[in-house]
Tab-separated table of C-alpha atoms in Angstrom:
chain	number	residue	atom	x	y	z
A	1402	MET	CA	-7.730	19.806	-12.357
A	1403	SER	CA	-7.383	22.102	-9.370
A	1404	GLY	CA	-5.149	20.773	-6.629
A	1405	VAL	CA	-4.752	17.346	-8.290
A	1406	LYS	CA	-1.311	15.711	-8.531
A	1407	VAL	CA	-0.316	12.636	-10.511
A	1408	LEU	CA	1.099	10.277	-7.873
A	1409	LEU	CA	1.829	7.337	-10.193
A	1410	SER	CA	2.273	7.077	-13.943
A	1411	LEU	CA	2.837	3.773	-15.743
A	1412	GLU	CA	3.785	4.684	-19.301
A	1413	LYS	CA	3.535	2.025	-22.032
A	1414	ILE	CA	5.040	-0.670	-19.842
A	1415	THR	CA	5.676	-4.249	-20.922
A	1416	VAL	CA	6.352	-6.768	-18.157
A	1417	ASN	CA	7.193	-10.467	-18.320
A	1418	ARG	CA	6.866	-13.171	-15.712
A	1419	GLY	CA	9.192	-15.929	-16.823
A	1420	LEU	CA	8.629	-16.414	-20.557
A	1421	ASN	CA	5.094	-15.022	-20.467
A	1422	THR	CA	4.236	-11.417	-21.299
A	1423	ILE	CA	1.699	-10.331	-18.664
A	1424	LEU	CA	1.426	-6.619	-19.458
A	1425	GLU	CA	2.050	-5.162	-22.912
A	1426	ASN	CA	2.073	-1.464	-23.751
A	1427	PHE	CA	0.034	-0.807	-20.594
A	1428	SER	CA	-0.489	2.727	-19.259
A	1429	LEU	CA	-2.171	3.994	-16.105
A	1430	ARG	CA	-2.224	7.106	-13.923
A	1431	VAL	CA	-3.300	7.486	-10.313
A	1432	ASN	CA	-4.078	10.990	-9.080
A	1433	SER	CA	-4.280	12.443	-5.614
A	1434	GLY	CA	-7.740	12.214	-4.091
A	1435	GLU	CA	-8.910	9.156	-6.039
A	1436	ILE	CA	-9.355	5.406	-5.654
A	1437	VAL	CA	-8.544	3.296	-8.714
A	1438	ALA	CA	-9.553	-0.377	-8.758
A	1439	LEU	CA	-8.079	-3.183	-10.873
A	1440	SER	CA	-10.541	-5.988	-11.607
A	1441	GLY	CA	-10.412	-9.210	-13.608
A	1442	GLU	CA	-9.769	-12.941	-13.544
A	1443	ASN	CA	-6.802	-14.502	-11.766
A	1444	GLY	CA	-3.625	-14.149	-13.804
A	1445	CYS	CA	-4.835	-11.219	-15.906
A	1446	GLY	CA	-2.138	-8.872	-14.586
A	1447	LYS	CA	-3.590	-7.065	-11.563
A	1448	SER	CA	-0.827	-8.125	-9.157
A	1449	THR	CA	1.776	-7.452	-11.840
A	1450	VAL	CA	0.562	-3.846	-12.068
A	1451	ILE	CA	0.826	-3.398	-8.283
A	1452	GLU	CA	4.277	-4.995	-8.025
A	1453	THR	CA	5.584	-3.088	-11.043
A	1454	ALA	CA	4.294	0.191	-9.606
A	1455	ALA	CA	6.157	-0.613	-6.385
A	1456	GLY	CA	9.399	-1.228	-8.309
A	1457	LEU	CA	9.487	-4.955	-7.519
A	1458	LEU	CA	9.447	-6.197	-11.124
A	1459	PRO	CA	11.756	-5.279	-14.037
A	1460	LEU	CA	10.409	-3.657	-17.178
A	1461	ARG	CA	10.964	-4.879	-20.712
A	1462	GLU	CA	9.682	-1.570	-22.031
A	1463	GLY	CA	8.277	1.676	-20.692
A	1464	THR	CA	8.743	3.716	-17.530
A	1465	VAL	CA	7.280	3.976	-14.052
A	1466	LYS	CA	7.052	7.470	-12.543
A	1467	HIS	CA	6.285	8.484	-8.962
A	1468	GLN	CA	5.593	11.886	-7.452
A	1469	SER	CA	8.673	13.289	-5.738
A	1470	ASN	CA	9.593	16.500	-3.934
A	1471	SER	CA	10.487	18.013	-7.314
A	1472	GLY	CA	7.505	16.675	-9.274
A	1473	LEU	CA	6.791	13.506	-11.245
A	1474	GLN	CA	10.052	11.602	-11.820
A	1475	VAL	CA	11.106	8.296	-13.360
A	1476	SER	CA	11.555	5.674	-10.646
A	1477	THR	CA	12.073	2.602	-12.878
A	1478	ASP	CA	12.708	2.168	-16.586
A	1479	SER	CA	13.464	-0.614	-19.063
A	1480	ASN	CA	17.207	0.040	-18.744
A	1481	GLY	CA	17.098	-1.079	-15.129
A	1482	MET	CA	17.400	2.400	-13.625
A	1483	ARG	CA	15.946	2.676	-10.138
A	1484	LYS	CA	15.674	5.772	-7.982
A	1485	LYS	CA	14.841	6.206	-4.324
A	1486	LEU	CA	11.133	6.913	-3.984
A	1487	ASN	CA	9.132	9.045	-1.614
A	1488	PRO	CA	7.380	6.884	1.022
A	1489	PHE	CA	4.295	5.043	-0.197
A	1490	GLY	CA	2.018	2.382	1.252
A	1491	LEU	CA	2.201	-1.210	0.005
A	1492	CYS	CA	0.189	-4.306	0.893
A	1493	LEU	CA	0.963	-7.418	-1.170
A	1494	GLN	CA	-1.057	-10.620	-1.361
A	1495	LYS	CA	1.389	-12.253	1.017
A	1496	ASP	CA	1.643	-10.341	4.293
A	1497	SER	CA	5.015	-8.634	4.672
A	1498	THR	CA	5.395	-8.987	8.423
A	1499	SER	CA	7.821	-10.560	10.849
A	1500	GLY	CA	6.271	-12.973	13.305
A	1501	GLU	CA	8.638	-11.769	16.028
A	1502	GLU	CA	7.271	-8.210	15.927
A	1503	THR	CA	4.402	-7.104	18.086
A	1504	VAL	CA	1.458	-5.453	16.357
A	1505	LEU	CA	2.353	-2.062	17.832
A	1506	GLU	CA	6.012	-2.374	16.812
A	1507	HIS	CA	5.089	-3.174	13.209
A	1508	LEU	CA	2.929	-0.056	12.882
A	1509	GLN	CA	5.556	2.103	14.588
A	1510	THR	CA	8.157	0.843	12.112
A	1511	ALA	CA	5.858	1.620	9.177
A	1512	GLY	CA	5.525	5.175	10.462
A	1513	LYS	CA	9.260	5.640	11.027
A	1514	LEU	CA	10.127	4.332	7.553
A	1515	ALA	CA	7.769	7.012	6.217
A	1516	GLY	CA	9.648	9.597	8.317
A	1517	PHE	CA	7.247	9.984	11.235
A	1518	LYS	CA	7.175	8.883	14.858
A	1519	ILE	CA	3.671	8.019	16.030
A	1520	GLU	CA	2.729	8.040	19.690
A	1521	ASN	CA	1.408	4.760	21.058
A	1522	GLU	CA	-1.918	6.334	22.024
A	1523	GLU	CA	-2.574	7.324	18.424
A	1524	LEU	CA	-1.834	3.797	17.255
A	1525	LEU	CA	-3.942	2.246	20.000
A	1526	ASP	CA	-6.910	4.355	18.898
A	1527	LEU	CA	-6.312	3.182	15.332
A	1528	LEU	CA	-6.092	-0.453	16.448
A	1529	PHE	CA	-9.323	-0.026	18.397
A	1530	SER	CA	-11.159	0.939	15.197
A	1531	TRP	CA	-9.973	-2.361	13.662
A	1532	ASN	CA	-10.790	-4.369	16.802
A	1533	LEU	CA	-7.084	-5.059	17.363
A	1534	LYS	CA	-6.318	-2.987	20.450
A	1535	HIS	CA	-6.427	-6.028	22.736
A	1536	ARG	CA	-3.697	-7.649	20.605
A	1537	ALA	CA	-1.431	-4.579	20.394
A	1538	HIS	CA	1.412	-6.147	22.405
A	1539	ASP	CA	1.085	-9.661	20.972
A	1540	ARG	CA	3.589	-10.986	18.485
A	1541	ILE	CA	2.238	-11.211	14.952
A	1542	ALA	CA	3.081	-14.934	14.828
A	1543	THR	CA	0.363	-15.546	17.447
A	1544	LEU	CA	-2.396	-13.907	15.361
A	1545	SER	CA	-4.859	-15.703	13.117
A	1546	GLY	CA	-4.575	-15.221	9.360
A	1547	GLY	CA	-7.408	-12.698	9.323
A	1548	LEU	CA	-5.944	-10.604	12.151
A	1549	SER	CA	-2.488	-10.696	10.598
A	1550	ARG	CA	-4.025	-9.444	7.338
A	1551	ARG	CA	-5.583	-6.506	9.181
A	1552	VAL	CA	-2.146	-5.560	10.548
A	1553	SER	CA	-0.582	-5.682	7.068
A	1554	ILE	CA	-3.325	-3.479	5.628
A	1555	LEU	CA	-3.024	-0.984	8.473
A	1556	ALA	CA	0.755	-0.764	8.000
A	1557	SER	CA	0.238	0.013	4.304
A	1558	LEU	CA	-2.152	2.857	5.156
A	1559	VAL	CA	0.093	4.434	7.812
A	1560	PRO	CA	2.405	6.344	5.364
A	1561	ALA	CA	-0.659	8.196	4.030
A	1562	MET	CA	-2.271	8.644	7.451
A	1563	VAL	CA	0.753	10.507	8.846
A	1564	SER	CA	1.495	12.693	5.812
A	1565	SER	CA	0.218	16.149	4.953
A	1566	SER	CA	1.450	15.659	1.366
A	1567	PRO	CA	-0.280	13.347	-1.150
A	1568	VAL	CA	0.869	9.740	-0.711
A	1569	LEU	CA	0.313	6.754	-2.986
A	1570	VAL	CA	-1.096	3.537	-1.471
A	1571	LEU	CA	-0.823	0.234	-3.389
A	1572	LEU	CA	-3.061	-2.629	-2.257
A	1573	ASP	CA	-3.105	-6.127	-3.747
A	1574	GLU	CA	-6.275	-8.038	-2.781
A	1575	PRO	CA	-6.602	-6.160	0.543
A	1576	ASP	CA	-9.973	-7.807	1.218
A	1577	ASP	CA	-8.499	-11.316	1.061
A	1578	GLY	CA	-9.055	-13.029	4.420
A	1579	LEU	CA	-11.115	-10.185	5.874
A	1580	ASP	CA	-14.564	-10.700	7.367
A	1581	LYS	CA	-17.486	-8.425	6.479
A	1582	SER	CA	-16.951	-5.956	9.329
A	1583	SER	CA	-13.247	-5.624	8.475
A	1584	ARG	CA	-14.058	-4.933	4.819
A	1585	GLU	CA	-16.465	-2.211	5.922
A	1586	ILE	CA	-13.741	-0.638	8.093
A	1587	LEU	CA	-11.303	-0.845	5.164
A	1588	ILE	CA	-13.744	0.998	2.900
A	1589	ILE	CA	-14.170	3.756	5.499
A	1590	HIS	CA	-10.402	4.240	5.757
A	1591	LEU	CA	-9.842	4.212	1.991
A	1592	LYS	CA	-12.535	6.823	1.390
A	1593	SER	CA	-11.202	8.914	4.267
A	1594	LEU	CA	-7.678	8.871	2.793
A	1595	ALA	CA	-8.966	9.784	-0.666
A	1596	VAL	CA	-10.908	12.724	0.787
A	1597	ALA	CA	-7.695	13.736	2.586
A	1598	GLY	CA	-5.954	13.998	-0.801
A	1599	HIS	CA	-4.103	10.700	-1.041
A	1600	GLY	CA	-4.266	8.260	-3.983
A	1601	ILE	CA	-5.108	4.556	-3.831
A	1602	LEU	CA	-4.541	1.832	-6.416
A	1603	MET	CA	-6.005	-1.532	-5.433
A	1604	ALA	CA	-6.517	-4.919	-7.051
A	1605	SER	CA	-9.597	-6.806	-5.918
A	1606	HIS	CA	-12.271	-9.380	-6.770
A	1607	ASP	CA	-14.713	-7.903	-4.251
A	1608	ASP	CA	-17.548	-6.135	-6.090
A	1609	GLU	CA	-18.550	-4.098	-3.029
A	1610	LEU	CA	-15.023	-2.802	-2.508
A	1611	ILE	CA	-14.666	-2.016	-6.216
A	1612	SER	CA	-17.979	-0.112	-6.207
A	1613	HIS	CA	-16.400	2.538	-3.958
A	1614	SER	CA	-13.636	3.333	-6.457
A	1615	ASP	CA	-13.664	6.425	-8.675
A	1616	ARG	CA	-12.278	4.518	-11.654
A	1617	THR	CA	-12.131	0.801	-12.483
A	1618	ILE	CA	-9.738	-0.908	-14.894
A	1619	TYR	CA	-11.282	-4.225	-15.947
A	1620	TRP	CA	-9.466	-6.949	-17.881
A	1621	GLN	CA	-11.437	-8.615	-20.656
A	1622	GLY	CA	-9.036	-11.166	-22.055
A	1623	SER	CA	-5.846	-9.312	-22.956
A	1624	LYS	CA	-7.663	-5.974	-23.299
A	1625	THR	CA	-8.620	-3.525	-20.585
A	1626	ILE	CA	-11.774	-1.470	-20.226
A	1627	GLU	CA	-11.862	1.652	-18.045
A	1628	SER	CA	-14.967	3.071	-16.409
A	1629	GLY	CA	-15.619	5.993	-14.067
A	1630	GLU	CA	-13.933	9.376	-13.790
A	1631	SER	CA	-11.217	10.945	-11.661
A	1632	PRO	CA	-12.354	13.704	-9.270
A	1633	SER	CA	-11.941	17.045	-11.036
A	1634	SER	CA	-10.406	18.650	-7.954
A	1635	THR	CA	-9.139	17.783	-4.515
A	1636	SER	CA	-8.516	19.707	-1.340
A	1637	SER	CA	-5.093	20.102	0.221
A	1638	SER	CA	-3.778	16.843	1.611
A	1639	LYS	CA	-3.747	16.379	5.339
A	1640	ALA	CA	-2.662	13.829	7.908
A	1641	THR	CA	-5.421	11.806	9.540
A	1642	ILE	CA	-3.388	10.798	12.631
A	1643	LYS	CA	-0.912	12.887	14.619
A	1644	ALA	CA	2.802	12.176	14.238
A	1645	GLU	CA	6.124	13.966	14.597
A	1646	PRO	CA	8.746	14.021	11.811
A	1647	CYS	CA	11.787	11.812	12.415
A	1648	ASN	CA	14.873	10.651	10.539
A	1649	PRO	CA	14.112	7.278	8.924
A	1650	SER	CA	17.727	6.511	7.957
A	1651	SER	CA	18.530	4.184	10.875
A	1652	THR	CA	15.067	2.623	11.206
A	1653	TYR	CA	15.677	-0.390	8.976
A	1654	ARG	CA	19.084	-1.120	10.513
A	1655	ASN	CA	17.654	-0.964	14.028
A	1656	TRP	CA	14.738	-3.180	12.956
A	1657	ILE	CA	17.114	-5.828	11.568
A	1658	THR	CA	19.184	-5.822	14.763
A	1659	SER	CA	16.109	-6.092	16.975
A	1660	GLN	CA	14.564	-8.943	14.981
A	1661	ASP	CA	17.850	-10.830	14.778
A	1662	THR	CA	18.387	-10.613	18.546
A	1663	ARG	CA	14.801	-11.581	19.312
A	1664	THR	CA	14.880	-14.556	16.917
A	1665	ARG	CA	18.087	-15.921	18.418
A	1666	THR	CA	16.641	-15.537	21.909
A	1667	THR	CA	13.484	-17.394	20.898
A	1668	LEU	CA	15.477	-20.253	19.376
A	1669	MET	CA	17.654	-20.551	22.490
């Protein structure tokens, strides 16, 4: 497959939640330039796949591999080994935001953690497309649930938007809490990122969103059925918003200090 890279490989993984085996001998690959959807009833294992791919859950068996600067490498295995991963986008079912951050700050932090500094004007244009520009300087705690969900989704897309190398994006129920217009905007962005050479793995119940995927993994009881095909080729990856490379090493430490100071000030 010309120009295609494997961004994620789950190889015969078995994962437990408590005493229950949720995934058993499960395998999946996500390539650059494609959208893969996970579909099925609640509790079938969709979220477990996303969280395992992100390295958030331990493995009983198998390995998880991510694309790195030197090719596909093991990031997690059943022995508990974990390696530092290249930046990837992640949106969980529960929004991973701090209420003390402003919308603009949260997106800037997402960019810096991915190794890029994004100018405010670029982010404001992006927020405008999601009808969030007027809330750019508001703290996330003041947003409604639907608006906060938009911010979380945007932050998960930023690592791919700023990168000229293929980036993996993991989305767990991204349509949850979104109105119709927001779901349409999400579809536009996902297809744009796939065309730009990035890879998306998403779990969803939304038939319209799933219909735009290249491949669908559907749970039928404990078995999975796959439909669709991966694109046979993809063009060179490219960034969809302008950003300058930066050193991400101090970003998290500075974020912690800022949030701690702001929280204490608010309480006082």
